[in-house]
XYZ file of C-alpha atoms in Angstrom:
754
model
C -0.101 0.005 0.149
C 1.661 3.567 -1.259
C 1.578 6.006 1.137
C -0.929 8.154 -0.333
C -3.301 11.378 0.709
C -6.044 10.829 -1.389
C -6.014 7.061 0.522
C -6.287 9.039 3.676
C -9.179 11.142 1.923
C -11.132 8.294 -0.001
C -10.651 5.130 1.920
C -13.581 3.770 3.385
C -12.462 2.816 6.793
C -13.838 -1.301 7.627
C -16.107 -1.982 10.643
C -18.072 1.209 10.109
C -20.099 -1.162 12.015
C -19.040 0.192 15.193
C -19.671 3.503 14.855
C -17.709 6.415 14.643
C -15.162 6.953 17.612
C -16.032 10.812 19.329
C -13.470 12.504 21.846
C -13.676 14.354 24.412
C -12.985 17.912 24.161
C -9.638 17.586 26.044
C -8.980 15.214 23.477
C -9.693 16.633 20.911
C -7.507 19.638 22.516
C -4.801 17.247 22.890
C -4.685 15.651 19.718
C -5.004 18.907 18.003
C -1.596 19.883 19.493
C -0.011 16.707 18.842
C -0.887 17.603 15.386
C -0.088 21.155 15.206
C 3.317 20.246 16.001
C 4.346 17.613 14.011
C 3.152 20.006 10.823
C 4.987 22.548 12.279
C 8.281 19.900 12.350
C 7.737 17.750 8.836
C 7.629 21.064 7.098
C 9.924 22.827 9.604
C 7.942 26.036 9.858
C 7.674 27.756 12.968
C 5.134 26.533 15.545
C 3.268 30.123 16.085
C 2.916 30.241 12.555
C 1.573 26.909 12.385
C -0.276 27.266 14.929
C -2.241 30.715 13.643
C -2.291 29.107 10.074
C -4.580 26.362 11.514
C -6.797 28.007 13.419
C -7.215 30.510 10.888
C -8.575 27.671 8.111
C -10.140 26.411 10.643
C -12.255 29.275 11.302
C -13.050 29.290 7.218
C -11.029 31.508 5.693
C -9.765 30.887 2.107
C -5.308 30.388 1.770
C -5.002 33.565 -0.944
C -7.072 35.604 2.122
C -4.724 34.499 4.655
C -1.582 34.601 2.701
C -2.507 38.400 1.617
C -4.706 40.230 4.306
C -3.721 37.947 7.344
C 0.319 38.668 7.599
C 0.828 39.538 11.046
C -0.606 36.563 12.103
C 0.951 33.982 10.443
C 4.588 35.356 10.300
C 3.561 36.383 5.888
C 3.858 32.546 5.473
C 2.893 32.263 1.384
C 0.403 30.194 -0.094
C 2.816 27.187 -0.822
C 3.616 27.281 2.385
C -0.647 27.093 3.771
C -0.963 24.699 1.033
C 1.834 22.539 2.460
C -0.065 23.033 5.911
C -3.509 22.356 4.713
C -2.453 19.345 3.506
C -0.447 17.976 5.900
C -3.670 19.297 8.724
C -5.637 17.216 6.638
C -3.070 14.173 6.564
C -2.840 14.475 10.308
C -6.156 14.453 11.202
C -6.944 11.473 9.435
C -4.282 9.144 9.984
C -5.384 10.276 14.031
C -8.553 8.900 13.023
C -7.257 6.381 11.024
C -5.660 5.136 14.187
C -8.253 5.108 16.580
C -10.165 2.998 13.951
C -7.147 0.640 13.891
C -7.360 0.247 17.561
C -11.064 0.073 18.252
C -11.426 -3.037 15.715
C -8.165 -4.998 16.745
C -9.434 -4.451 20.233
C -13.170 -5.443 19.228
C -11.081 -9.311 18.637
C -10.074 -9.357 22.446
C -6.187 -9.195 20.631
C -5.473 -5.752 21.584
C -1.807 -5.496 24.344
C -1.156 -2.343 26.025
C 2.277 -2.530 23.192
C 0.608 -2.762 20.621
C -1.705 0.478 21.524
C 1.245 1.930 22.224
C 2.986 1.150 18.837
C -0.199 2.510 16.515
C -0.285 5.838 18.866
C 3.121 6.478 18.071
C 3.376 5.850 14.124
C 3.419 8.502 12.139
C 2.923 7.391 9.146
C -0.130 5.229 7.454
C 1.782 2.610 5.853
C 2.988 2.405 10.172
C -0.039 1.443 11.356
C -1.512 -0.738 8.199
C 1.342 -3.126 9.118
C 0.413 -3.263 12.280
C -2.590 -3.739 11.322
C -2.090 -6.557 9.111
C -2.158 -9.459 11.041
C -5.468 -8.470 12.206
C -7.559 -7.371 9.162
C -9.854 -9.578 7.755
C -8.776 -11.775 5.402
C -9.721 -13.689 1.924
C -9.461 -17.629 2.354
C -5.588 -18.013 2.111
C -3.560 -21.550 2.926
C -3.054 -20.243 6.673
C -7.039 -20.037 6.840
C -7.383 -23.148 5.518
C -4.756 -24.649 7.565
C -6.216 -23.159 10.602
C -9.534 -24.354 9.731
C -7.472 -27.887 10.106
C -6.559 -27.539 12.989
C -3.029 -27.201 11.988
C -1.896 -23.800 14.280
C -0.856 -26.040 17.704
C 1.787 -27.446 15.642
C 2.523 -24.301 13.839
C 3.424 -22.732 17.309
C 5.201 -25.933 18.421
C 7.617 -25.070 15.913
C 8.093 -21.929 16.613
C 8.687 -22.678 20.205
C 12.480 -24.290 18.127
C 12.643 -27.226 21.141
C 16.372 -28.219 21.259
C 15.607 -31.774 20.961
C 12.842 -32.559 18.221
C 11.139 -35.315 15.495
C 8.908 -32.421 13.202
C 7.479 -35.937 11.732
C 6.240 -37.572 14.569
C 4.564 -34.516 16.028
C 2.968 -33.943 12.855
C 1.347 -37.225 12.686
C -0.272 -36.587 15.569
C -2.501 -33.832 13.283
C -3.115 -36.403 10.908
C -6.793 -36.045 10.340
C -8.500 -37.123 7.211
C -11.922 -35.833 7.789
C -9.951 -32.403 8.139
C -8.219 -32.841 5.004
C -4.890 -33.855 6.512
C -4.356 -36.972 5.395
C -0.137 -37.380 6.044
C 2.387 -35.647 8.460
C 3.639 -34.326 5.172
C 0.066 -32.277 4.909
C 0.169 -30.935 8.365
C 3.890 -30.198 8.179
C 3.001 -28.573 4.947
C 0.123 -26.013 6.279
C 2.104 -25.499 9.672
C 4.828 -24.429 7.776
C 1.471 -22.231 5.472
C 0.415 -20.606 9.205
C 4.364 -19.480 9.730
C 4.985 -17.884 6.463
C 1.844 -16.010 6.515
C 3.289 -14.836 9.986
C 5.696 -13.781 9.093
C 4.743 -11.833 5.441
C 2.291 -10.065 8.483
C 5.060 -8.837 10.744
C 5.751 -5.668 11.090
C 9.140 -5.581 11.405
C 10.214 -7.522 9.170
C 8.238 -5.732 6.002
C 9.646 -2.657 7.038
C 13.289 -3.836 6.473
C 12.220 -5.741 3.444
C 11.213 -2.234 1.816
C 13.107 0.128 3.213
C 16.490 -2.560 1.360
C 14.017 -3.190 -1.283
C 14.069 1.153 -2.164
C 18.006 0.355 -1.251
C 18.893 -2.184 -3.441
C 16.214 -3.237 -5.703
C 16.591 -2.657 -9.859
C 13.814 -2.654 -12.381
C 14.124 -4.355 -15.166
C 12.067 -3.715 -18.496
C 11.976 -5.957 -21.737
C 10.145 -5.197 -24.527
C 7.386 -7.685 -25.181
C 7.854 -7.969 -29.109
C 11.322 -6.523 -29.172
C 10.106 -6.000 -33.566
C 7.773 -3.800 -32.953
C 8.741 0.122 -33.203
C 7.007 2.725 -30.471
C 8.366 5.476 -28.174
C 9.371 2.834 -25.563
C 12.091 1.627 -27.289
C 14.944 3.104 -24.887
C 12.908 0.917 -22.636
C 13.612 -2.886 -24.684
C 16.000 -3.631 -22.755
C 16.694 -1.367 -20.355
C 17.819 -1.307 -16.222
C 17.931 1.448 -13.761
C 18.413 1.160 -9.385
C 15.225 1.705 -7.956
C 16.398 4.610 -5.794
C 17.866 6.980 -9.238
C 14.588 6.295 -11.322
C 13.581 9.396 -12.287
C 9.867 10.870 -11.699
C 9.710 11.001 -15.715
C 11.137 7.286 -16.318
C 8.642 5.667 -13.422
C 5.374 6.915 -15.519
C 6.699 6.073 -18.951
C 7.599 2.431 -17.796
C 3.911 2.737 -16.076
C 2.254 3.696 -19.444
C 4.165 0.949 -21.280
C 2.884 -1.988 -18.958
C 0.018 -0.479 -19.666
C -0.044 -0.875 -23.067
C 1.370 -4.327 -22.459
C 4.471 -2.960 -24.709
C 7.186 -3.941 -21.863
C 7.702 -6.945 -19.494
C 8.357 -5.063 -15.984
C 10.194 -7.016 -13.337
C 11.619 -5.426 -9.772
C 15.129 -7.696 -8.976
C 16.607 -8.236 -6.058
C 19.002 -10.567 -4.650
C 17.263 -12.543 -1.926
C 19.726 -13.899 0.384
C 20.424 -10.669 2.072
C 16.012 -10.863 2.780
C 16.364 -14.343 4.139
C 19.290 -13.783 6.363
C 17.516 -10.919 7.567
C 14.166 -12.816 8.334
C 16.694 -15.731 9.138
C 18.234 -13.673 12.147
C 14.492 -12.459 13.181
C 12.788 -15.991 13.467
C 15.460 -18.983 14.328
C 17.293 -19.387 18.097
C 20.939 -20.014 17.968
C 19.924 -23.821 19.792
C 17.226 -24.807 17.883
C 16.982 -28.776 16.396
C 18.463 -28.773 12.841
C 15.345 -30.863 11.738
C 12.856 -27.403 12.394
C 15.648 -24.869 11.670
C 15.875 -26.996 8.349
C 11.877 -26.273 8.057
C 11.886 -22.566 9.089
C 14.261 -22.074 6.230
C 12.335 -23.115 4.065
C 9.419 -21.235 5.532
C 11.455 -18.138 5.524
C 12.223 -18.651 1.888
C 8.891 -19.631 0.957
C 7.477 -16.583 3.158
C 9.547 -14.144 0.896
C 9.517 -15.816 -2.602
C 5.319 -16.513 -2.287
C 3.912 -13.870 0.083
C 6.247 -10.826 1.088
C 8.683 -9.947 -2.521
C 5.352 -9.578 -4.681
C 3.463 -7.618 -2.022
C 6.170 -5.708 -1.118
C 6.806 -5.260 -4.906
C 3.270 -3.866 -5.194
C 4.175 -1.421 -2.452
C 7.318 0.006 -3.601
C 6.353 0.337 -6.736
C 3.479 1.948 -6.150
C 5.234 4.389 -3.270
C 7.472 5.308 -6.545
C 4.674 6.042 -9.059
C 3.026 8.241 -5.646
C 6.337 10.705 -5.706
C 6.022 10.535 -9.793
C 2.773 11.552 -9.547
C 3.497 14.372 -7.322
C 6.422 15.166 -9.486
C 4.438 15.649 -12.484
C 1.439 17.375 -10.871
C 3.972 20.146 -9.889
C 5.289 20.364 -13.379
C 2.193 20.741 -14.722
C 1.111 22.925 -11.794
C 4.151 25.655 -12.192
C 3.953 25.375 -15.801
C -0.187 26.403 -15.458
C 0.411 28.944 -13.474
C 3.063 30.358 -16.187
C 0.607 30.128 -18.622
C -1.805 31.675 -16.982
C -0.292 34.795 -16.347
C 1.295 35.678 -19.209
C 0.541 39.181 -19.924
C -2.180 39.704 -21.846
C -2.438 42.229 -24.808
C -4.969 45.266 -24.836
C -5.968 47.694 -27.163
C -6.272 45.454 -30.312
C -9.234 44.494 -32.830
C -7.970 40.438 -33.146
C -8.658 38.157 -35.904
C -8.469 34.131 -34.656
C -7.856 31.909 -36.676
C -9.084 27.729 -36.026
C -7.319 25.889 -38.570
C -8.356 23.689 -39.954
C -7.811 21.060 -43.388
C -11.461 19.794 -44.954
C -13.503 21.689 -43.156
C -12.119 24.767 -43.356
C -10.333 27.728 -41.379
C -13.454 29.076 -38.279
C -12.424 32.835 -38.077
C -13.748 35.076 -35.704
C -12.823 39.146 -34.889
C -13.522 40.784 -31.071
C -12.952 43.901 -30.520
C -10.630 45.320 -27.920
C -12.853 44.617 -24.666
C -13.260 40.545 -26.967
C -16.500 41.000 -27.850
C -17.533 39.676 -31.002
C -17.802 41.060 -34.146
C -18.016 38.687 -36.672
C -17.595 35.212 -37.642
C -16.325 33.382 -41.282
C -14.930 30.101 -42.849
C -12.117 30.533 -45.756
C -10.323 27.539 -47.250
C -7.291 28.225 -48.145
C -5.478 24.745 -47.039
C -5.607 21.316 -49.346
C -8.238 19.775 -49.974
C -9.402 23.108 -51.268
C -6.694 25.428 -52.050
C -9.094 28.467 -52.420
C -6.832 30.521 -51.347
C -7.881 34.041 -54.085
C -11.576 33.401 -51.765
C -9.625 33.349 -48.870
C -7.512 36.409 -49.597
C -10.695 38.395 -50.706
C -12.342 37.242 -47.133
C -9.746 37.993 -44.796
C -8.674 41.176 -46.237
C -12.470 42.759 -46.236
C -12.545 41.624 -42.242
C -9.409 43.286 -41.851
C -10.454 46.243 -43.762
C -13.786 46.555 -42.347
C -12.493 46.209 -38.697
C -8.917 47.342 -38.677
C -7.545 44.356 -37.382
C -4.446 45.008 -36.225
C -3.176 41.210 -34.812
C -3.660 37.433 -36.368
C -4.164 34.967 -33.837
C -3.889 31.187 -35.320
C -4.509 28.047 -33.630
C -1.555 25.250 -33.369
C -3.591 22.707 -34.057
C -3.869 20.710 -37.510
C -2.709 22.654 -40.615
C -1.726 25.284 -38.527
C 1.478 25.897 -40.498
C 0.088 25.497 -43.742
C -2.585 28.476 -42.530
C 0.955 30.238 -41.507
C 2.070 30.514 -44.335
C -1.162 31.611 -45.834
C -1.230 34.320 -43.504
C 2.302 34.986 -43.671
C 2.150 35.333 -48.045
C -1.115 37.684 -47.621
C 0.834 39.940 -44.977
C 3.165 40.225 -47.519
C 1.399 41.485 -50.349
C -0.554 43.652 -48.430
C 2.559 45.622 -47.484
C 3.372 45.476 -50.700
C 0.758 47.354 -52.336
C 1.223 49.668 -49.675
C -2.827 49.122 -47.981
C -3.423 50.758 -44.635
C -2.704 49.299 -41.239
C -0.231 46.872 -43.991
C 2.721 47.591 -41.645
C 1.279 46.755 -38.632
C -0.375 43.791 -39.341
C 1.419 40.825 -37.513
C 0.346 37.434 -36.919
C 0.890 35.259 -33.514
C 0.554 31.018 -33.311
C -0.760 30.412 -29.565
C -1.335 27.013 -27.715
C -5.038 26.451 -28.136
C -5.034 23.109 -26.022
C -8.294 22.729 -24.557
C -9.908 25.244 -26.797
C -12.161 22.067 -28.510
C -12.522 21.301 -24.923
C -14.250 25.198 -24.085
C -15.736 25.385 -27.052
C -17.565 21.800 -26.671
C -19.114 22.974 -23.063
C -22.284 24.229 -21.830
C -20.677 27.258 -21.057
C -19.840 28.328 -24.133
C -22.841 27.196 -25.480
C -24.626 30.110 -22.983
C -22.396 32.244 -23.989
C -22.304 31.972 -27.700
C -25.179 29.905 -28.569
C -25.459 31.282 -32.539
C -22.360 29.457 -33.286
C -21.011 26.393 -34.009
C -18.769 24.958 -31.993
C -15.204 25.157 -34.424
C -16.622 29.180 -34.593
C -16.612 29.070 -30.448
C -13.170 27.515 -30.622
C -11.838 30.322 -32.993
C -13.259 32.586 -30.770
C -11.345 31.414 -27.713
C -8.745 31.911 -29.743
C -8.161 35.538 -30.316
C -9.211 36.092 -26.338
C -6.395 34.159 -25.130
C -3.963 36.251 -26.843
C -6.307 39.292 -25.161
C -5.889 37.927 -21.410
C -5.029 34.299 -21.099
C -6.100 34.321 -17.728
C -10.203 35.411 -18.522
C -10.014 32.994 -21.455
C -8.476 30.358 -19.414
C -10.275 30.030 -17.033
C -13.575 28.460 -19.046
C -11.730 25.736 -19.927
C -11.062 22.657 -16.916
C -6.671 23.126 -15.757
C -6.187 20.287 -16.358
C -7.060 20.095 -20.482
C -4.951 22.924 -21.037
C -1.815 21.024 -22.185
C 1.554 21.804 -20.509
C 2.384 18.989 -18.017
C 4.090 15.789 -18.679
C 2.169 12.250 -18.275
C -0.679 14.526 -16.747
C -3.338 11.670 -18.308
C -1.459 9.029 -15.978
C -1.452 10.481 -12.616
C -4.721 10.579 -10.015
C -7.056 12.327 -11.744
C -8.664 13.914 -9.132
C -5.200 14.783 -6.924
C -4.825 16.458 -10.176
C -7.655 18.384 -10.446
C -7.048 19.228 -6.545
C -3.426 20.848 -7.312
C -4.888 22.272 -10.477
C -7.749 23.919 -9.030
C -5.723 25.821 -5.926
C -3.307 27.148 -9.067
C -5.373 29.101 -11.112
C -7.341 30.490 -8.026
C -3.810 31.722 -6.655
C -3.165 33.301 -10.121
C -6.845 34.896 -10.461
C -6.506 36.259 -6.527
C -3.211 37.254 -7.358
C -4.615 39.622 -10.462
C -7.204 40.295 -9.048
C -10.800 40.474 -11.469
C -12.887 43.861 -12.149
C -16.027 42.725 -11.235
C -17.772 44.414 -13.781
C -16.360 42.737 -16.752
C -15.624 39.499 -15.504
C -17.483 35.624 -16.452
C -18.677 33.789 -14.242
C -15.870 31.060 -14.666
C -13.455 33.933 -13.861
C -15.708 35.115 -10.111
C -15.976 31.454 -9.177
C -11.906 31.048 -8.324
C -12.074 34.537 -6.523
C -11.343 33.797 -3.126
C -14.663 32.531 -0.910
C -16.823 32.621 -4.650
C -18.271 29.475 -5.115
C -20.007 28.950 -8.640
C -23.571 30.075 -7.811
C -22.470 33.138 -6.041
C -20.547 33.620 -9.390
C -23.811 33.359 -11.576
C -25.359 35.821 -8.991
C -23.221 38.663 -9.120
C -23.140 37.902 -13.012
C -27.205 37.767 -12.863
C -27.230 40.869 -10.301
C -24.878 42.396 -12.360
C -27.524 42.194 -15.603
C -30.108 42.880 -13.931
C -29.342 46.110 -11.508
C -26.819 47.755 -13.717
C -22.542 47.837 -13.021
C -21.377 47.741 -9.679
C -20.431 50.982 -8.565
C -18.823 50.442 -5.684
C -17.151 47.241 -3.324
C -19.991 47.891 -0.557
C -22.855 46.908 -3.204
C -21.913 43.301 -3.426
C -22.994 42.704 0.282
C -26.321 43.545 -2.322
C -26.023 40.104 -4.333
C -27.904 37.457 -2.769
C -26.178 34.327 -0.702
C -23.041 36.424 -0.993
C -22.475 36.900 3.219
C -20.061 38.593 5.136
C -18.174 35.782 5.690
C -18.041 35.507 1.575
C -17.706 39.363 1.463
C -14.611 38.930 3.741
C -12.538 36.869 1.614
C -13.057 38.001 -1.755
C -13.488 41.756 -1.712
C -9.732 42.660 -1.428
C -9.967 40.520 -4.845
C -12.455 43.001 -6.076
C -11.636 45.486 -8.857
C -14.360 48.449 -9.747
C -12.619 50.515 -11.833
C -16.064 53.023 -12.218
C -15.750 53.541 -8.512
C -15.702 56.907 -6.685
C -13.194 55.422 -4.192
C -10.041 55.090 -5.607
C -9.139 52.248 -3.204
C -12.120 50.458 -5.021
C -9.741 49.683 -7.850
C -6.309 48.467 -5.824
C -6.030 45.258 -3.598
C -6.420 47.332 -0.314
C -8.828 45.039 1.581
C -11.671 47.695 2.901
C -10.964 46.522 6.605
C -8.027 49.256 6.197
C -9.454 51.925 4.145
C -9.654 53.891 7.922
C -5.483 53.271 8.040
C -5.741 54.867 4.138
C -7.388 57.661 5.610
C -5.326 58.178 8.429
C -2.416 58.192 6.355
C -3.496 60.907 4.067
C -3.862 62.959 6.637
C -0.506 61.780 8.404
C 1.640 63.270 4.466
C -0.829 66.271 4.252
C -2.964 64.667 0.798
C -6.657 64.009 0.213
C -7.116 60.494 -1.609
C -8.142 61.653 -4.916
C -5.005 62.449 -5.732
C -3.749 59.103 -5.667
C -1.459 58.837 -8.444
C -0.329 61.925 -8.826
C 3.886 62.252 -8.683
C 3.700 64.020 -5.338
C 1.226 61.387 -3.651
C 3.589 59.120 -5.066
C 6.519 60.768 -3.492
C 4.903 61.600 -0.395
C 4.414 57.688 -0.176
C 7.700 56.660 -0.881
C 9.352 59.049 1.650
C 7.138 56.830 3.798
C 9.196 54.850 6.565
C 6.669 51.558 7.811
C 8.510 49.999 10.171
C 7.909 53.999 12.275
C 4.945 54.852 10.751
C 2.949 51.612 11.448
C 2.858 52.119 15.094
C 1.292 55.041 14.855
C -1.051 54.070 12.993
C -2.142 51.507 13.905
C -1.135 48.570 11.885
C 1.457 45.846 11.433
C 4.103 46.607 8.704
C 3.277 43.864 6.133
C 0.385 45.470 5.917
C 1.282 48.530 5.618
C 3.822 47.846 3.085
C 1.213 46.294 1.066
C -1.343 49.006 0.986
C 2.165 51.508 0.505
C 2.571 48.955 -2.458
C -0.972 49.531 -3.001
C -1.092 53.497 -3.460
C 1.840 53.550 -5.600
C 0.514 51.342 -8.046
C -2.685 51.771 -8.323
C -5.230 49.921 -10.862
C -1.720 47.861 -11.183
C -1.976 44.345 -13.409
C 1.743 42.223 -12.433
C 1.473 40.716 -15.454
C 1.978 43.631 -17.399
C 5.635 43.323 -16.250
C 6.306 40.586 -18.123
C 7.453 40.295 -21.948
C 5.384 41.101 -24.245
C 5.062 37.718 -26.306
C 6.535 38.043 -30.186
C 4.607 38.513 -33.342
C 5.452 37.536 -36.834
C 5.131 39.096 -40.343
C 6.836 36.014 -43.089
C 7.035 32.417 -41.462
C 10.060 30.194 -40.910
C 10.349 26.634 -42.314
C 12.619 23.865 -40.858
C 14.405 23.267 -44.052
C 14.778 26.812 -43.406
C 16.855 25.908 -40.194
C 21.113 25.526 -40.536
C 23.618 24.581 -37.953
C 23.784 27.810 -35.305
C 21.321 29.530 -36.753
C 20.234 32.649 -33.883
C 16.518 32.366 -33.523
C 13.796 33.882 -30.702
C 11.054 31.824 -29.704
C 8.453 31.193 -26.798
C 8.400 28.360 -24.142
C 5.822 26.519 -24.750
C 6.390 23.579 -22.124
C 8.971 22.523 -19.296
C 9.462 18.972 -18.117
C 12.336 17.006 -16.407
C 14.508 17.057 -19.609
C 14.372 20.097 -20.804
C 12.203 22.414 -22.610
C 10.081 23.208 -25.682
C 10.584 26.265 -27.412
C 8.468 27.546 -30.327
C 10.705 28.859 -32.864
C 7.918 29.288 -35.645
C 8.425 26.428 -37.333
C 5.787 23.297 -37.810
C 7.166 21.696 -34.263
C 8.198 23.204 -31.071
C 11.988 22.753 -30.775
C 13.376 20.821 -27.305
C 16.342 22.358 -25.328
C 17.658 20.018 -24.129
C 18.393 19.829 -20.023
C 22.676 20.001 -21.003
C 21.835 22.921 -23.538
C 20.062 25.086 -21.019
C 23.093 27.078 -19.724
C 26.857 26.739 -19.126
C 26.554 25.839 -15.640
C 24.949 22.608 -13.800
C 21.151 22.537 -14.424
C 19.441 21.002 -11.458
C 16.001 20.739 -13.315
C 14.728 23.065 -16.325
C 12.397 25.226 -14.345
C 15.631 26.737 -12.737
C 16.258 28.479 -16.034
C 13.262 28.853 -17.490
C 9.344 28.873 -17.448
C 6.307 28.533 -19.932
C 6.023 31.723 -21.491
C 9.406 32.883 -21.137
C 10.815 34.958 -24.650
C 14.136 33.073 -24.863
C 17.314 33.434 -27.855
C 18.405 30.154 -29.057
C 20.914 29.001 -31.504
C 20.245 25.485 -33.628
C 22.223 22.299 -32.863
C 20.986 19.797 -35.556
C 18.069 19.576 -37.562
C 15.953 16.010 -38.252
C 14.309 16.870 -41.994
C 13.297 12.959 -42.089
C 11.670 13.122 -38.054
C 10.510 17.006 -37.840
C 12.956 17.478 -35.175
C 15.533 20.205 -34.374
C 17.959 20.800 -31.437
C 17.998 23.880 -30.109
C 20.821 25.719 -27.385
C 20.579 27.824 -25.151
C 24.327 27.725 -24.685
C 25.393 30.500 -26.564
C 28.351 29.180 -29.550
C 31.853 30.343 -29.091
């Protein structure tokens, strides 16, 4: 059984007929104290900070709210630290619950000793508890249980007593009973050995040692079921690697190949040392030779038949769990970077969803993302209606003064890019109005088809077909990536590795937290935000988000933050959690467009009086100069506010209405196309990082397939992980290392050639 957070959440505990064990208030308090101390120790965080964070979480506060507006209480713990505390807290609480349940189940069997109770209570991992409970767990029919039914348990106990002088065959003859299915002494001995083998396999101390030894010394071996078959797994057709060195992405690749029945996977371990260890734990020095021989055979059987297969499942399960956590972490980091890509505002955009047979779907949107027109053109094979497509798209460009063309990176993307680049070139040559400013870009359209077929898209554009909705989504991804991407299920946005091979529930939970964090980091204009975007604001659920939009549609735009208190089902707690992340640019109160929480408005008033300026001067150079001169440590005490909160207030006043994404570099736009045949070794290019994985980064350099910068080519220095050097969305300079025209692959380097 792998050590897993999800198992603790999902496991249906056995013996529920016994009822849930209720704790007294004193016991609850003592348990809480123990848990908080363990969380503090395991996360290496100060006890006081953890205690405050746990208290705030238990009061129903959201992580974005605590991280931003309760810094004094938590000692400025960030969101990642708070999420770690939340996860560990839930794990520990479920662990304590499992301990109580196991103690109850063993006690009901009348087999609970004080020593066993103490061992269970002292356990700090689920695996330890399950190892201790294993001998008492109800099992399906086994060879040992059959032997016990035949009355052979006393014989097993006699063998384990290990007398110095003994005749096992003679002792076993006493248990011959054809009516019970024991026709010979050999059968009796075999049954007793089966009972002992199961006892050894259930021994917690033995399992712990064997598990650790397997991790340390085990070797993963893989071989092809059909070596002639061409697959992406060919490097694993005759492969071996020590378990302790096996990187996470290889674990998931091997698992997938095994599921697809491409590979045969074995875990290789020399059994002699395991036998020696169990021998030392089981056999006493003066045991009779005949009994020693029987016990040695039993130990060998116990390991080969029961312990090894079970431990192998557990070890591989734990390796998989760690690999999944790693993959989810990679996906989370990439997703956050993608969501926080800078918006490209102030342009009329033409979105193109490319295709061959069904044609390229077109959608023109204005500067605010409002749909102006949809159309379809057929510039690619098999239709090749280039002139007709040029006339249609040229007409849209002229009619709506289109400045940017956004092409999805799906099927027919590069063929469509070729057509668009040639169209731009012709318009420039003809010196048509706006031709010099016209550019194009290719965006990752992952998830666009998921969104366009969703209920949400149907509600937003009931008169459009699926492909037309996809073209709108592609166009809007450039204008505001965050606002558009939140409409899509996070795991459908392809910026991870092996995301289909990990726990989908765990992936959803983690990515949901990433989206929530990104949305609250940026803030949301409540008068323009979709229900999808609003539902990720701290404290707001899907129902409340819809109520906000409904209220806005019926009553008109929100005039200030206070008005949100009138929205149905938006209570005091929800208002407290969400309001600091809500922006109202049109409000008469300039603080309503900043991240300053209304609970701190009085502090801002005092601050303005202290510097001798009025709030309506916010944004002026005089105001910025006066605020910049403040010494937060000195002024905080005078204003009756914490230093961290005052720092945040000052930062917000210096940059009211700031969008943190705008500080990032803008995406790369193109006017002409590059093909793989144009590339030569050493050529310098500029590109955008599309995906970061364990072994490198994929960079869009404007050709059909993204080029790969292997981890060894990311820097002249040692790189532990690609994410230490690059992030999704980064604009990078690369040089071509090699080109494989046959496979359409390009190897790149970020190490400048000498």
